[in-house]
XYZ file of C-alpha atoms in Angstrom:
250
model
C 29.692 -71.420 -27.321
C 29.201 -67.468 -27.123
C 27.808 -67.890 -23.419
C 31.607 -68.323 -22.372
C 33.035 -65.860 -25.027
C 33.453 -62.498 -23.859
C 34.851 -59.567 -26.064
C 37.290 -56.914 -24.260
C 37.499 -53.248 -25.245
C 40.985 -51.748 -25.420
C 41.350 -48.727 -23.311
C 40.408 -46.939 -26.860
C 37.286 -48.527 -27.416
C 35.968 -49.600 -31.053
C 32.792 -50.037 -32.753
C 32.205 -54.209 -32.673
C 29.545 -55.889 -34.895
C 29.985 -59.537 -33.225
C 27.146 -61.100 -31.527
C 28.317 -61.677 -28.205
C 28.879 -59.606 -24.681
C 31.429 -57.176 -24.725
C 32.923 -55.789 -21.519
C 34.224 -52.421 -21.133
C 37.914 -53.494 -19.948
C 39.588 -56.676 -18.567
C 38.864 -56.196 -15.222
C 35.155 -56.484 -16.079
C 35.672 -59.575 -17.959
C 37.276 -61.189 -15.408
C 34.752 -60.141 -12.636
C 32.223 -61.790 -14.704
C 31.691 -65.660 -14.082
C 30.135 -66.256 -17.340
C 33.062 -65.029 -19.097
C 35.573 -68.021 -19.157
C 37.201 -67.258 -22.710
C 38.354 -63.437 -23.481
C 38.622 -61.682 -27.018
C 40.974 -58.856 -26.529
C 40.564 -56.596 -28.961
C 43.731 -55.251 -30.702
C 44.901 -52.056 -28.934
C 46.357 -51.456 -25.092
C 44.747 -52.893 -22.239
C 45.578 -51.977 -18.615
C 44.937 -51.263 -15.095
C 42.019 -49.327 -13.180
C 43.483 -45.972 -12.968
C 41.228 -45.005 -10.054
C 44.370 -46.633 -8.243
C 47.025 -44.842 -7.904
C 50.730 -46.156 -8.440
C 52.697 -47.552 -5.815
C 53.720 -51.057 -5.016
C 52.466 -54.095 -6.387
C 50.683 -55.685 -3.250
C 49.284 -52.618 -2.169
C 47.216 -52.245 -5.305
C 45.337 -54.703 -7.310
C 47.146 -56.120 -10.497
C 45.638 -55.640 -13.872
C 44.398 -59.074 -13.997
C 43.876 -60.880 -10.655
C 42.928 -64.114 -11.774
C 41.381 -66.652 -9.323
C 39.564 -69.020 -11.540
C 40.778 -70.671 -14.908
C 40.014 -68.428 -18.057
C 41.258 -68.228 -21.410
C 42.814 -65.056 -23.141
C 43.128 -64.487 -26.790
C 44.623 -61.302 -28.431
C 44.404 -60.100 -32.033
C 40.748 -59.052 -32.703
C 38.998 -56.507 -34.228
C 35.482 -56.898 -33.114
C 33.825 -58.369 -36.145
C 35.082 -62.393 -35.609
C 32.661 -64.929 -35.067
C 35.333 -67.552 -34.314
C 39.238 -67.508 -33.132
C 39.762 -68.659 -36.836
C 38.621 -65.691 -38.237
C 41.370 -63.568 -37.117
C 44.036 -62.416 -39.658
C 47.633 -61.492 -39.268
C 47.304 -62.398 -35.563
C 50.672 -60.607 -34.206
C 51.378 -60.603 -30.313
C 52.372 -56.816 -30.467
C 48.853 -55.679 -31.555
C 47.331 -56.319 -28.310
C 48.883 -55.165 -25.070
C 48.488 -55.473 -21.308
C 50.368 -52.802 -19.869
C 51.522 -52.634 -16.075
C 52.097 -48.736 -16.779
C 55.459 -49.302 -14.677
C 53.804 -49.732 -11.811
C 51.283 -52.447 -11.669
C 51.724 -56.143 -11.801
C 49.967 -57.533 -14.934
C 48.790 -61.396 -14.287
C 48.495 -62.372 -10.320
C 47.701 -66.202 -10.553
C 46.058 -66.976 -7.067
C 43.908 -69.839 -6.807
C 43.574 -73.258 -8.428
C 45.010 -72.125 -11.804
C 45.504 -75.324 -13.844
C 46.526 -75.985 -17.600
C 42.955 -74.897 -18.355
C 44.138 -71.089 -18.227
C 45.906 -70.296 -21.290
C 47.224 -66.542 -22.143
C 47.873 -66.179 -25.969
C 49.011 -63.647 -28.636
C 49.608 -60.910 -26.274
C 52.360 -58.867 -25.111
C 52.651 -58.284 -21.441
C 54.406 -54.949 -21.146
C 55.949 -52.621 -18.252
C 54.555 -54.600 -15.466
C 56.128 -54.258 -11.931
C 56.720 -57.219 -9.410
C 58.015 -54.837 -6.521
C 56.688 -55.176 -3.402
C 56.465 -54.853 0.125
C 55.712 -58.641 0.806
C 59.098 -60.157 -0.397
C 57.320 -63.603 -0.894
C 55.454 -62.265 -3.513
C 57.717 -60.318 -4.858
C 58.887 -60.507 -8.676
C 56.673 -61.460 -12.061
C 56.042 -57.933 -13.425
C 54.530 -59.765 -16.291
C 52.941 -62.429 -14.327
C 53.517 -64.296 -11.131
C 51.824 -66.918 -8.867
C 50.823 -66.308 -5.738
C 52.958 -68.014 -2.885
C 49.725 -69.846 -1.302
C 48.156 -70.844 -4.659
C 46.529 -74.283 -4.722
C 48.021 -74.662 -8.339
C 49.521 -72.327 -10.864
C 49.853 -74.432 -14.523
C 48.943 -71.838 -17.059
C 50.317 -71.785 -20.533
C 51.632 -69.112 -22.465
C 51.440 -69.170 -26.360
C 52.776 -67.026 -28.471
C 53.419 -64.019 -25.707
C 55.805 -61.702 -25.466
C 57.247 -60.422 -22.014
C 58.531 -57.221 -22.691
C 60.215 -54.382 -20.268
C 58.818 -55.642 -16.625
C 60.463 -54.972 -13.463
C 61.537 -57.846 -11.131
C 61.386 -60.164 -13.815
C 58.868 -61.480 -16.622
C 57.487 -64.123 -14.599
C 57.942 -65.503 -10.922
C 56.689 -67.847 -8.961
C 57.349 -69.010 -4.947
C 55.885 -72.315 -4.127
C 55.326 -72.242 -0.212
C 52.227 -74.781 -0.514
C 53.455 -78.125 -0.145
C 50.160 -79.588 -2.000
C 50.311 -76.986 -5.045
C 51.047 -78.108 -8.389
C 53.030 -75.613 -10.275
C 53.547 -76.721 -14.032
C 53.476 -73.530 -16.179
C 54.260 -73.833 -20.092
C 55.842 -71.506 -22.237
C 55.604 -71.942 -26.044
C 56.598 -69.775 -29.062
C 57.335 -66.831 -26.149
C 59.888 -64.113 -26.348
C 61.211 -62.370 -23.371
C 63.044 -59.173 -23.712
C 64.123 -56.235 -21.961
C 63.250 -57.341 -18.526
C 65.008 -56.159 -15.510
C 65.255 -58.819 -12.472
C 67.520 -59.262 -9.475
C 66.666 -63.207 -9.194
C 66.168 -64.486 -12.728
C 65.509 -61.012 -14.735
C 63.343 -63.191 -17.303
C 61.698 -66.352 -15.139
C 62.488 -66.974 -11.589
C 61.503 -70.173 -9.801
C 61.647 -70.708 -6.163
C 60.588 -73.842 -4.589
C 60.597 -74.040 -0.530
C 58.995 -77.221 0.176
C 59.913 -79.416 -2.811
C 60.963 -83.097 -1.742
C 61.905 -86.335 -2.852
C 57.859 -87.449 -2.875
C 56.830 -84.391 -4.484
C 59.343 -83.911 -7.528
C 57.166 -83.222 -10.319
C 54.628 -80.668 -8.606
C 57.072 -77.734 -9.872
C 58.060 -77.814 -13.444
C 58.533 -75.400 -16.191
C 58.500 -76.302 -19.738
C 59.902 -74.220 -22.612
C 59.478 -74.645 -26.073
C 60.748 -72.489 -28.660
C 61.406 -69.690 -26.129
C 63.685 -66.631 -26.841
C 65.688 -64.479 -24.096
C 66.919 -61.130 -25.287
C 68.414 -57.915 -23.607
C 67.390 -59.011 -20.401
C 69.085 -57.291 -17.526
C 69.999 -58.131 -13.596
C 69.544 -55.352 -11.089
C 70.732 -55.073 -7.435
C 72.290 -58.436 -7.039
C 73.959 -59.294 -10.181
C 75.613 -62.356 -8.888
C 72.337 -63.573 -8.168
C 70.711 -62.766 -11.773
C 70.792 -64.357 -14.866
C 68.128 -64.866 -17.735
C 66.565 -67.703 -15.541
C 66.858 -68.463 -12.054
C 65.870 -71.859 -10.209
C 66.138 -72.483 -6.704
C 64.882 -75.340 -4.406
C 65.100 -76.500 -0.753
C 65.262 -79.827 -2.280
C 66.821 -79.450 -5.742
C 64.027 -80.731 -7.394
C 62.612 -77.846 -9.715
C 62.408 -79.548 -12.856
C 62.955 -77.874 -16.339
C 62.216 -79.161 -19.875
C 63.714 -77.217 -22.705
C 62.779 -77.910 -26.196
C 64.193 -75.781 -29.077
């Protein structure tokens, strides 16, 4: 229903004709508890520029997500349903970290009810002062999150610093099961997994499936390592118990 759908203007706003709430920026939409599905208008969305650039854990991420929301790109402002979109291209709707801000910070009980669709996550930064929360310039799960199982569909992680997606699990009860489908990771830079990095400090034989990554039709191109190339690589999986499950499908 319309009550749950909120449109989101890009940095350069456009005239809309649809019949529901339209927020001035993505931060306002995420802050409104009535918005559970966000329709992002084509263009570039970004951080609150009142904050000065700096370490990503000193300044708010572009999207600080503490509840389940679905994000969809590719709108013009005239659609009455998602099916009304034409020529949906993930490169047409960009969320930019401007080279300083982390883009998505998933902090709470984020389940599979959160989906991120038809977007490019561009030039986010996962560098920070707290090493356990470093990584994931495009998207990162908070180390104390109760759950972090979003799905990324038709998404491009491009040019992010400290890897495109990262999770450090230190809560033994947390369920971390992200899914990536029709996703492109390109030109991301990182030390431990320049495209994706998974680290589990609490995995054990009784909870082997609480951390699982699923990749379906995922492409990795021109991702590079920094600082410690020996520990680099496109994808990095580390667990104290050796139980980070991976499911790869092409």
